[in-house]
Amino acid sequence: MQLRPRDRLVYVVERLMLRGAGWRLLVIAAAVAAIAIIGGALVVASGEHFGSFGAAVWWAFLRLTDPGYLGDDVGTWRRVVSTVLTVLGYVIFLGALIAVMTQWLQAFMRNLELGVTPILKEDHVLILGWTERTPIIVRELLLSGSRVRRFLLRHDARSLDIVILAAEVGPELVLELRDALGDRYDRHRIILRTGTPLRLAHLERVDFLRAAVIVVPGVDVAWQGGGTRPELTISNADTMAIKILLSIATHAREHALAVTALPQVVVEMSDARKALVAENAYPGSVEVVASDLIVCRLMAQNVRNPGLSHVATELLTHSHGNQIFASDQPDAVGRTLGELTHRFPEALVLGVVRKVDGRMQSMLGARPDLPIEPGDRLVLMARDFEGTALAAAPHVVPELAGAASAELALAPRAPRRVLMLGWSHRVPPLLAEFAAYPREHFTIDVCSAIPAAERARELARGPAWPTITVRQLERDFTVPGELAAIAPAEYDNVILLGSNWLDSREAADSRTVLANLLLRDLVPAVGRPDVLVELLDPTSEALVEGLPGEVLITPEIVSHIMAQVTLRPELGSVFDELFGPAGAETHFIPAPACGLVGRKVTFADAMAAAASIGGVAMGFRRGGERRTPTGGVYLNPPRAQLWTLADDDDVIILIDT
């Protein structure tokens, strides 16, 4: 069927109007010209005297665009035509023009708010993706004052610029950033852009090839909404991260960029088994943060050494206490670790980071005769970077007799009974971490409302663990009677896991807090069992104050590590050893076993005691303060401060066992 002329005209006008503001203005201009021609023709046809037809059209155009001419005309017909033209001018010329310009301005401002314009930056930190971790990573980057200054110095940059590429930028993301950063939010240093890292145009929008480092954050936890299995969602997130690395590498090849010029990449993978795949997917330098492995290692170590969470929290955050530094010390080359131990009045020498076969390898708690080679970085614990300065002369350290009795505390551990309350995708790797200690045996009961047969099938997919015994209990531990029937007080350790089969992390934490409240009435105020609580939402921490147990806010821990590795990649290997089953391990050794009870001592005395068994003293733990927010942990105290230690106090020692 052939379109009628009117329909054809409407269709043509529609297609022109949809092309953009410029075409809309062109249509309005054409309409104004047509009306002016018609108005001029009408006054000429009526016998009005004009010098020419063009003069009549100009007369009509002036009446159409400027209503001030309305009272200047003489004659009835001319006044009628002039009035009609003036009214049409209000409607078409002024009304349509204002509407088009307003719509264009709104669209322009909306595009600016969405962040679709390209940036012009260099040596910036680029975060690809918005997850629950993103605000925490940004906050940690801004809090890392001295580390940021050295980062800028290495990249010859003037300020730390953070660019975030999110799926859709809006006021909600800005508000979330403001809430997380507070007074540190700076819209000039934090730039949001809309896009996906899988498209070249969107990567170019954030100037990805000129970034100093690219961060690919993961997800906090995989929620089961819509019937999706959590482990599948986790796998999809890891697959997407690998796809992003491939996308960056592909687009870099299109620009013919050399591998050495590619930006450093820090990527989070939930499944540690895919770490090698991620490293092979990106030809440049890449640091993989295996989040589930880190969390599970920290949990397993905290079960074996209760109180470790307080040490980890202090070392991984910038808000208070000590930090770990991988420091270049050219003057230390040729010396041994033993010679350097007492050359840092405000820092502790934990070991070295050395490049072996092209990979960074940490050696914590290494033997004192280990020589420092060119290219080595000392691993130091200090309150700030200024405290890592090498002194010209060593400090005098007392020789402590009887310190070797601390070896008794490193005897083989007795079998432990562990109760896990809750179920998540982290249970299999957590059990694998317990099995990674072949000289120790754990009997682990996993209690959840999820059918035991389903959980057993999930565990059956993995390898057998001969050193641990696992039993599945099918109970709702948020019901007082069912939790009491388990008899949690008979276990050595109780772990409250954040469950990811609920609708949200807030719901998971609510269930965890309720179970912790019930535990308070079922376990003794002092002594065993040691309780470890995993929270998935940082805002839930205030709800467990005064309740039994140590708290691990696992999303924050992973975000802290990613932020620190972003600024100093060498720290990745340090954290792997510090919280892993191999290499150095943190022990809480009773002060009496170290010969530090019954007299006033200094931290230098503890350093001598730790050195006698080949370890590094990190600080003290006061037994009477274990239920305080800091756990009674005092890391790297002043060397000259006098301490009167009691029988229930401990020396925190890092030793390679």
XYZ file of C-alpha atoms in Angstrom:
657
model
C 0.000 0.000 0.000
C 1.398 3.384 -1.025
C 1.666 6.027 1.709
C -0.414 9.166 1.415
C 1.536 12.432 0.986
C 0.700 13.534 4.536
C 1.909 10.228 6.001
C 5.056 10.390 3.894
C 5.751 13.921 5.129
C 5.228 12.895 8.756
C 7.569 9.923 8.289
C 10.312 12.045 6.723
C 10.032 14.665 9.481
C 10.160 11.937 12.125
C 13.354 10.445 10.732
C 14.971 13.862 10.555
C 13.952 14.818 14.102
C 15.401 11.597 15.505
C 18.843 12.287 14.050
C 19.751 14.767 16.749
C 19.517 18.372 17.856
C 21.161 19.738 14.709
C 18.636 18.108 12.421
C 15.776 19.267 14.652
C 16.984 22.845 14.342
C 17.178 22.346 10.564
C 13.537 21.169 10.455
C 12.452 24.169 12.542
C 14.406 26.500 10.249
C 12.717 24.932 7.216
C 9.287 25.363 8.840
C 10.031 29.030 9.648
C 11.190 29.665 6.069
C 8.080 28.009 4.645
C 5.741 30.034 6.867
C 7.595 33.258 5.992
C 7.229 32.533 2.269
C 3.528 31.744 2.648
C 2.952 34.885 4.751
C 4.778 37.040 2.183
C 2.761 35.533 -0.634
C -0.512 36.230 1.208
C 0.170 39.947 1.675
C 1.420 40.337 -1.910
C -1.658 38.554 -3.307
C -3.929 40.922 -1.367
C -2.552 43.898 -3.256
C -0.288 45.189 -0.531
C 2.475 47.340 -1.920
C 6.041 45.960 -1.351
C 9.071 46.718 -3.352
C 9.531 43.024 -4.217
C 8.395 39.550 -3.216
C 11.577 39.152 -1.214
C 10.710 42.262 0.784
C 7.303 40.741 1.586
C 8.927 37.517 2.725
C 11.351 39.490 4.924
C 8.376 41.388 6.375
C 6.704 38.066 7.211
C 9.931 36.651 8.712
C 10.318 39.651 11.024
C 6.728 39.247 12.302
C 7.305 35.543 12.764
C 10.473 35.911 14.823
C 9.891 39.194 16.694
C 6.448 39.942 18.251
C 7.452 43.600 18.718
C 6.382 44.416 15.153
C 2.733 43.505 15.804
C 1.413 47.116 16.225
C 3.271 48.664 13.279
C 1.080 47.371 10.446
C -1.703 49.331 8.695
C -4.686 47.699 7.033
C -6.984 44.930 8.131
C -5.535 42.120 6.002
C -1.967 42.957 6.843
C -2.834 43.055 10.554
C -4.583 39.666 10.317
C -1.619 38.081 8.573
C 0.783 39.776 11.004
C -1.186 38.472 14.013
C -1.228 34.915 12.646
C 2.511 35.069 11.954
C 3.218 36.380 15.474
C 1.209 33.560 17.070
C 2.970 30.975 14.901
C 6.269 32.556 15.889
C 5.501 31.957 19.575
C 4.539 28.340 18.898
C 7.031 27.240 16.264
C 9.996 29.573 16.415
C 10.274 30.288 20.142
C 8.494 27.239 21.580
C 10.099 24.614 19.365
C 13.522 26.273 19.509
C 13.486 26.408 23.309
C 12.246 22.819 23.485
C 15.001 21.568 21.174
C 17.727 23.507 22.968
C 16.473 22.410 26.405
C 16.301 18.781 25.310
C 19.781 18.994 23.810
C 21.193 20.565 26.976
C 19.549 17.911 29.147
C 20.930 15.145 26.926
C 24.360 16.780 26.995
C 24.343 17.022 30.804
C 23.050 13.468 31.054
C 25.931 12.258 28.894
C 28.355 14.088 31.160
C 26.775 12.494 34.223
C 26.905 9.055 32.606
C 30.600 9.522 31.880
C 30.712 8.612 28.214
C 33.289 11.215 27.216
C 36.918 10.071 26.991
C 39.414 11.155 29.626
C 42.953 12.394 29.128
C 45.063 10.915 31.921
C 48.400 9.244 32.390
C 49.761 6.968 35.139
C 46.363 6.721 36.780
C 44.859 3.801 38.700
C 42.106 2.251 36.574
C 39.454 0.089 38.273
C 37.478 -2.014 35.791
C 34.067 -2.801 37.249
C 31.942 -1.742 40.182
C 31.437 -4.273 42.967
C 31.076 -4.065 46.727
C 34.871 -4.032 46.893
C 35.353 -0.940 44.718
C 34.626 1.756 47.377
C 36.813 -0.074 49.908
C 39.710 -0.308 47.445
C 39.411 3.404 46.629
C 39.359 4.274 50.340
C 42.443 2.174 51.044
C 44.297 3.746 48.134
C 43.568 7.229 49.442
C 44.586 6.261 52.982
C 47.954 4.849 51.862
C 49.765 8.154 52.213
C 53.458 7.226 52.181
C 52.914 4.271 49.872
C 51.055 6.496 47.413
C 53.903 9.014 47.445
C 56.401 6.312 46.489
C 53.969 4.999 43.868
C 53.758 8.464 42.310
C 57.535 8.824 42.469
C 58.053 5.548 40.609
C 55.637 6.626 37.864
C 56.735 10.265 37.799
C 53.156 11.413 38.486
C 51.999 14.461 40.391
C 48.815 13.162 42.007
C 46.914 9.928 42.483
C 44.071 9.840 39.951
C 41.574 6.993 40.235
C 39.346 6.164 37.269
C 36.439 3.724 37.656
C 34.755 2.086 34.663
C 31.285 0.948 35.765
C 28.403 -0.583 33.831
C 26.258 2.479 34.477
C 27.300 5.631 36.274
C 24.682 7.531 38.236
C 24.061 9.486 41.430
C 23.832 6.219 43.393
C 27.482 5.340 42.749
C 28.621 8.842 43.636
C 26.630 8.713 46.880
C 28.097 5.312 47.760
C 31.597 6.655 47.178
C 30.887 9.706 49.323
C 29.613 7.501 52.147
C 32.698 5.274 51.971
C 35.283 8.047 51.634
C 33.773 10.860 53.694
C 35.972 13.953 53.619
C 38.474 12.184 51.382
C 36.106 12.174 48.420
C 37.510 14.412 45.689
C 35.635 14.573 42.402
C 38.751 15.946 40.715
C 40.811 12.857 41.622
C 38.066 10.213 41.317
C 36.582 9.941 37.827
C 33.627 7.715 36.932
C 33.006 6.476 33.405
C 30.271 4.281 31.957
C 31.239 1.262 29.892
C 32.346 -2.339 29.752
C 35.988 -3.469 29.653
C 35.121 -5.875 26.850
C 34.760 -3.098 24.247
C 37.728 -1.222 22.844
C 35.885 2.105 22.618
C 35.033 1.911 26.314
C 38.602 1.003 27.283
C 39.903 3.912 25.260
C 37.376 6.084 27.062
C 39.383 5.519 30.274
C 42.791 5.744 28.559
C 43.627 2.176 29.606
C 46.958 1.892 27.820
C 48.411 4.860 29.709
C 47.272 3.688 33.150
C 49.941 2.893 35.730
C 47.977 -0.070 37.061
C 44.655 -1.702 36.194
C 42.579 -3.274 38.986
C 39.926 -5.907 38.249
C 37.952 -6.443 41.484
C 35.849 -9.529 42.109
C 32.577 -10.088 43.912
C 32.152 -10.368 47.664
C 29.958 -13.423 47.652
C 27.733 -15.169 45.117
C 24.092 -15.002 46.094
C 21.814 -17.785 45.007
C 18.927 -15.573 43.821
C 16.828 -17.074 41.061
C 17.893 -20.627 41.779
C 21.442 -20.164 40.517
C 24.037 -22.287 42.269
C 26.574 -20.050 44.070
C 29.561 -21.942 42.736
C 28.355 -21.348 39.169
C 28.046 -17.631 39.818
C 31.566 -17.600 41.268
C 32.836 -19.455 38.205
C 31.122 -16.958 35.918
C 32.756 -14.055 37.765
C 36.209 -15.642 37.376
C 35.524 -16.351 33.721
C 34.552 -12.721 33.181
C 37.774 -11.555 34.855
C 39.846 -13.737 32.504
C 37.847 -12.424 29.553
C 38.658 -8.872 30.630
C 42.375 -9.708 30.694
C 42.116 -11.194 27.207
C 40.245 -8.105 26.023
C 42.949 -5.757 27.326
C 45.685 -7.898 25.770
C 43.892 -8.064 22.413
C 43.330 -4.325 22.216
C 46.932 -3.701 23.266
C 48.132 -5.882 20.380
C 45.962 -3.858 18.014
C 47.903 -0.789 19.150
C 51.171 -2.702 18.602
C 52.164 -2.057 22.207
C 55.194 -3.885 23.551
C 54.725 -6.237 26.472
C 57.058 -4.164 28.641
C 54.830 -1.117 28.067
C 51.620 -2.822 29.165
C 50.105 -1.575 32.429
C 50.487 -3.609 35.602
C 47.281 -5.570 36.306
C 45.919 -6.674 39.691
C 43.040 -9.110 39.254
C 40.954 -10.931 41.831
C 40.050 -14.560 41.266
C 37.778 -16.414 43.662
C 39.005 -19.835 42.558
C 42.760 -20.109 43.068
C 42.913 -22.944 40.508
C 42.294 -20.386 37.747
C 45.206 -18.153 38.800
C 47.596 -19.670 36.254
C 44.999 -19.214 33.505
C 44.690 -15.537 34.422
C 48.464 -15.077 34.362
C 48.696 -16.674 30.911
C 45.810 -14.564 29.589
C 47.722 -11.315 30.014
C 51.173 -10.916 28.442
C 52.219 -8.111 30.780
C 52.850 -8.092 34.512
C 49.862 -9.427 36.445
C 49.268 -10.055 40.144
C 46.457 -12.491 40.960
C 44.736 -12.109 44.326
C 43.008 -15.430 45.069
C 40.346 -14.130 47.426
C 38.814 -17.412 48.603
C 42.257 -18.891 49.199
C 43.328 -15.847 51.234
C 40.203 -15.923 53.383
C 40.381 -19.673 53.942
C 44.069 -19.540 54.827
C 43.458 -16.789 57.329
C 40.562 -18.720 58.891
C 42.568 -21.932 59.156
C 45.531 -20.131 60.680
C 43.249 -18.315 63.097
C 41.853 -21.654 64.284
C 45.383 -22.926 64.845
C 46.562 -19.625 66.387
C 43.597 -17.806 67.965
C 44.211 -14.072 68.015
C 45.779 -13.920 64.560
C 42.838 -11.914 63.202
C 43.912 -8.914 65.295
C 47.423 -9.117 63.856
C 46.089 -9.402 60.305
C 43.648 -6.531 60.746
C 46.391 -4.182 61.906
C 48.819 -5.165 59.170
C 46.270 -4.988 56.356
C 44.694 -1.626 57.163
C 46.079 1.887 57.044
C 43.854 3.442 59.673
C 46.012 2.530 62.687
C 49.044 0.609 63.879
C 51.716 -1.050 61.784
C 51.983 -1.855 58.114
C 54.185 -4.111 56.016
C 56.652 -2.482 53.644
C 58.778 -4.005 50.892
C 61.612 -1.507 51.058
C 64.553 -0.983 48.720
C 67.652 -0.698 50.914
C 70.777 -0.344 48.723
C 72.985 0.093 51.811
C 71.888 -3.329 53.060
C 73.329 -5.237 50.084
C 76.077 -7.599 51.224
C 74.912 -7.705 54.826
C 72.999 -10.562 56.434
C 69.539 -10.474 57.942
C 71.089 -10.977 61.370
C 73.250 -7.872 60.941
C 70.239 -5.796 59.884
C 67.910 -6.902 62.678
C 69.060 -4.172 65.050
C 69.730 -1.466 62.455
C 66.092 -0.321 62.355
C 65.109 1.429 65.590
C 61.428 1.744 64.594
C 60.926 -1.244 62.282
C 61.155 -5.021 62.428
C 62.952 -7.024 59.742
C 60.615 -9.882 58.797
C 62.570 -11.171 55.801
C 63.246 -10.387 52.154
C 61.468 -10.457 48.801
C 63.626 -11.796 45.995
C 62.993 -12.400 42.314
C 63.470 -16.092 41.542
C 62.975 -17.354 37.963
C 61.173 -14.159 37.047
C 58.711 -14.321 39.973
C 58.770 -12.510 43.286
C 59.342 -14.862 46.211
C 59.198 -13.878 49.862
C 61.424 -15.373 52.553
C 59.935 -14.478 55.914
C 61.544 -15.514 59.164
C 64.577 -16.527 57.111
C 67.809 -17.664 58.734
C 69.956 -14.818 60.154
C 72.922 -15.646 57.890
C 70.912 -15.043 54.694
C 72.856 -12.409 52.674
C 71.061 -9.495 51.015
C 71.570 -9.567 47.249
C 71.186 -6.742 44.711
C 67.533 -6.344 43.804
C 66.294 -7.755 47.128
C 63.661 -5.822 49.050
C 63.565 -5.981 52.821
C 60.194 -6.883 54.306
C 59.748 -4.498 57.230
C 56.965 -3.909 59.725
C 56.690 -0.284 60.822
C 54.096 2.346 61.681
C 54.999 4.485 58.688
C 57.500 4.611 55.873
C 59.711 7.060 57.756
C 60.272 4.315 60.335
C 61.992 2.087 57.742
C 65.121 4.233 57.642
C 68.344 2.299 58.165
C 70.348 3.455 61.176
C 74.081 4.022 60.956
C 74.883 1.789 63.931
C 73.139 -1.243 65.450
C 71.225 -1.045 68.690
C 72.457 -2.848 71.785
C 70.356 -5.965 72.351
C 70.570 -8.000 75.556
C 71.462 -11.637 75.531
C 68.647 -13.432 77.323
C 69.517 -16.645 79.069
C 66.971 -19.416 79.012
C 65.145 -18.121 75.991
C 65.572 -21.421 74.207
C 62.827 -22.863 76.409
C 60.382 -21.330 73.922
C 61.022 -24.372 71.734
C 58.620 -26.289 73.958
C 55.766 -24.193 72.579
C 56.496 -25.394 69.040
C 55.886 -29.053 69.845
C 53.393 -30.989 67.631
C 49.839 -29.841 68.198
C 47.123 -32.019 69.685
C 44.116 -33.009 67.528
C 41.425 -30.326 67.437
C 37.645 -30.518 67.176
C 36.189 -27.757 65.022
C 32.523 -26.838 64.570
C 31.534 -24.924 61.414
C 28.150 -23.235 61.590
C 26.936 -22.331 58.109
C 27.613 -23.320 54.537
C 29.114 -21.397 51.648
C 31.221 -21.972 48.553
C 34.291 -21.468 50.774
C 33.766 -24.633 52.819
C 35.605 -27.007 50.413
C 38.721 -24.792 50.096
C 38.622 -24.141 53.843
C 38.667 -27.875 54.548
C 41.513 -28.204 52.060
C 43.474 -25.606 54.046
C 43.095 -27.645 57.230
C 44.299 -30.686 55.297
C 47.377 -28.715 54.171
C 48.912 -29.267 57.638
C 49.868 -32.964 57.386
C 51.299 -33.176 60.903
C 48.051 -32.031 62.494
C 44.634 -33.685 62.668
C 41.256 -31.961 62.715
C 37.818 -33.394 63.352
C 35.406 -30.986 61.694
C 31.615 -30.970 62.017
C 29.801 -28.844 59.428
C 26.338 -27.769 60.565
C 23.791 -26.194 58.214
C 20.110 -26.275 57.302
C 21.086 -27.251 53.754
C 20.555 -31.004 53.248
C 23.620 -32.957 54.333
C 23.486 -35.175 51.248
C 23.771 -32.124 48.980
C 26.781 -30.837 50.892
C 28.410 -34.277 50.873
C 28.036 -34.450 47.092
C 29.732 -31.062 46.801
C 32.687 -32.224 48.903
C 32.910 -35.505 46.990
C 33.963 -33.590 43.872
C 37.289 -32.758 45.489
C 40.181 -34.923 46.683
C 40.237 -37.005 49.847
C 41.786 -35.492 52.978
C 43.381 -38.183 55.152
C 44.416 -35.812 57.965
C 40.935 -34.431 58.660
C 37.635 -36.069 59.526
C 34.499 -34.311 58.254
C 30.953 -34.926 59.447
C 27.804 -33.244 58.122
C 25.160 -32.120 60.643
C 21.737 -31.111 59.351
C 20.375 -28.604 61.856
C 19.165 -25.007 61.985
C 21.698 -23.517 64.383
C 19.644 -20.309 64.755
C 17.101 -22.312 66.799
C 18.241 -22.363 70.449
C 17.320 -25.991 71.084
C 19.035 -27.307 67.975
C 22.227 -25.342 68.650
C 22.300 -26.537 72.262
C 21.921 -30.155 71.073
C 25.197 -29.811 69.157
C 26.999 -28.922 72.427
C 29.326 -26.233 70.991
C 31.156 -25.890 74.316
C 32.729 -29.325 73.748
C 34.651 -28.151 70.667
C 38.052 -26.503 70.568
C 36.988 -23.985 67.900
C 33.705 -22.695 66.492
C 33.579 -20.961 63.084
C 30.511 -18.930 62.112
C 30.537 -18.755 58.311
C 28.703 -16.230 56.166
C 26.193 -18.296 54.195
C 25.729 -17.453 50.521
C 22.509 -19.391 49.950
C 20.473 -16.499 51.368
C 19.121 -13.498 49.448
C 21.745 -10.942 50.456
C 24.835 -10.391 52.553
C 22.728 -8.446 55.066
C 20.492 -11.502 55.524
C 23.553 -13.739 55.899
C 25.040 -11.471 58.557
C 21.719 -11.328 60.407
C 21.781 -15.108 60.666
C 25.410 -15.036 61.807
C 24.732 -12.415 64.484
C 21.754 -14.393 65.790
C 23.851 -17.552 66.073
C 26.564 -15.588 67.880
C 23.995 -14.318 70.376
C 22.923 -17.907 71.069
C 26.554 -18.989 71.466
C 27.029 -16.406 74.194
C 24.728 -18.417 76.448
C 26.197 -21.802 75.500
C 29.970 -21.297 75.704
C 32.032 -20.196 78.727
C 33.105 -16.567 79.022
C 36.769 -17.582 79.164
C 38.673 -20.512 77.775
C 37.589 -22.760 74.965
C 36.043 -22.898 72.477
C 37.662 -20.102 70.492
C 35.010 -18.500 68.292
C 35.716 -17.024 64.851
C 32.967 -14.960 63.174
C 32.898 -14.175 59.444
C 30.917 -11.095 58.416
C 30.091 -10.143 54.842
C 28.886 -6.577 55.437
C 31.213 -4.070 57.168
C 28.238 -2.304 58.745
C 27.448 -5.469 60.736
C 30.608 -5.227 62.838
C 28.948 -3.034 65.454
C 26.288 -5.723 66.005
C 28.780 -8.265 67.380
C 30.562 -6.001 69.857
C 30.661 -7.680 73.238
C 29.810 -11.087 71.783
C 32.231 -14.036 71.918
C 34.821 -14.506 69.249
C 37.112 -12.758 66.830
C 35.649 -11.088 63.762
C 36.838 -11.297 60.164
C 35.122 -8.970 57.690
C 36.278 -10.933 54.685
C 35.336 -8.450 51.901
C 37.388 -5.751 53.606
C 40.378 -8.052 54.060
C 40.488 -8.914 50.361
C 39.973 -5.264 49.389
C 42.813 -4.175 51.678
C 45.164 -6.706 50.109
C 44.183 -5.654 46.580
C 44.810 -1.988 47.413
C 48.222 -2.724 48.896
C 49.251 -4.994 46.008
C 48.091 -2.276 43.588
C 50.596 0.165 45.043
C 53.338 -2.392 45.770
C 53.044 -5.660 43.752
C 55.812 -7.337 45.776
C 53.493 -7.516 48.775
C 51.421 -10.210 47.061
C 54.060 -12.858 47.721
C 54.501 -11.577 51.298
C 50.817 -12.046 52.116
C 50.835 -15.472 50.452
C 53.504 -16.681 52.849
C 52.342 -14.765 55.889
C 48.863 -16.355 55.820
C 49.638 -19.577 53.961
C 50.424 -23.094 55.203
C 54.027 -23.050 53.970
C 56.920 -20.930 55.140
C 56.825 -18.599 58.110
C 53.973 -18.709 60.601
C 52.835 -16.449 63.427
C 52.869 -18.098 66.858
C 51.650 -16.876 70.244
C 54.240 -18.263 72.641
C 53.617 -17.918 76.397
C 55.829 -15.354 78.052
C 56.980 -17.805 80.777
C 58.357 -20.140 78.094
C 60.422 -17.221 76.797
C 61.815 -16.433 80.236
C 60.160 -12.996 80.317
C 58.089 -13.286 83.513
C 59.082 -12.166 86.997
C 61.005 -9.032 86.066
C 60.711 -5.892 83.991
C 61.616 -6.492 80.358
C 61.743 -4.569 77.120
C 60.760 -5.593 73.629
C 64.464 -5.962 72.915
C 64.428 -8.862 75.397
C 61.614 -10.490 73.405
C 63.626 -9.999 70.204
C 66.538 -11.853 71.760
C 64.241 -14.666 72.909
C 62.749 -15.046 69.442
C 66.189 -14.973 67.801
C 67.332 -17.857 70.028
C 64.845 -20.157 68.259
C 65.343 -18.644 64.807
C 62.262 -16.425 64.868
C 61.354 -12.741 64.712
C 59.497 -11.141 67.621
C 56.553 -9.078 66.349
C 55.044 -7.886 69.620
C 53.160 -8.845 72.762
C 49.639 -10.036 73.563
C 48.235 -9.238 76.994
C 46.075 -12.060 78.293
C 43.774 -9.775 80.257
C 42.884 -7.776 77.130
C 42.027 -10.574 74.730
C 38.337 -9.631 74.615
C 39.027 -5.996 73.769
C 38.639 -4.748 70.158
C 42.412 -5.035 69.619
C 42.681 -8.463 71.246
C 45.397 -7.172 73.566
C 47.868 -7.176 70.635
C 50.780 -4.715 70.705
C 52.856 -4.979 67.550
C 56.310 -3.451 67.225
C 56.243 -1.599 70.555
C 58.990 0.930 71.408
C 62.252 -0.847 72.159
C 62.927 0.927 75.450
C 59.423 0.636 76.940
C 59.345 -1.455 80.116
C 56.859 -4.322 80.374
C 55.786 -6.467 83.306
C 54.445 -9.618 81.678
C 52.102 -12.063 83.415
C 51.774 -15.812 83.026
C 48.859 -15.437 80.580
C 50.708 -12.984 78.316
C 52.261 -14.079 75.021
C 55.116 -13.103 72.744
C 54.063 -12.912 69.095
C 56.797 -14.587 67.066
C 57.136 -15.127 63.320
C 59.082 -18.297 62.651
C 59.645 -20.570 59.682
C 58.499 -23.966 60.958
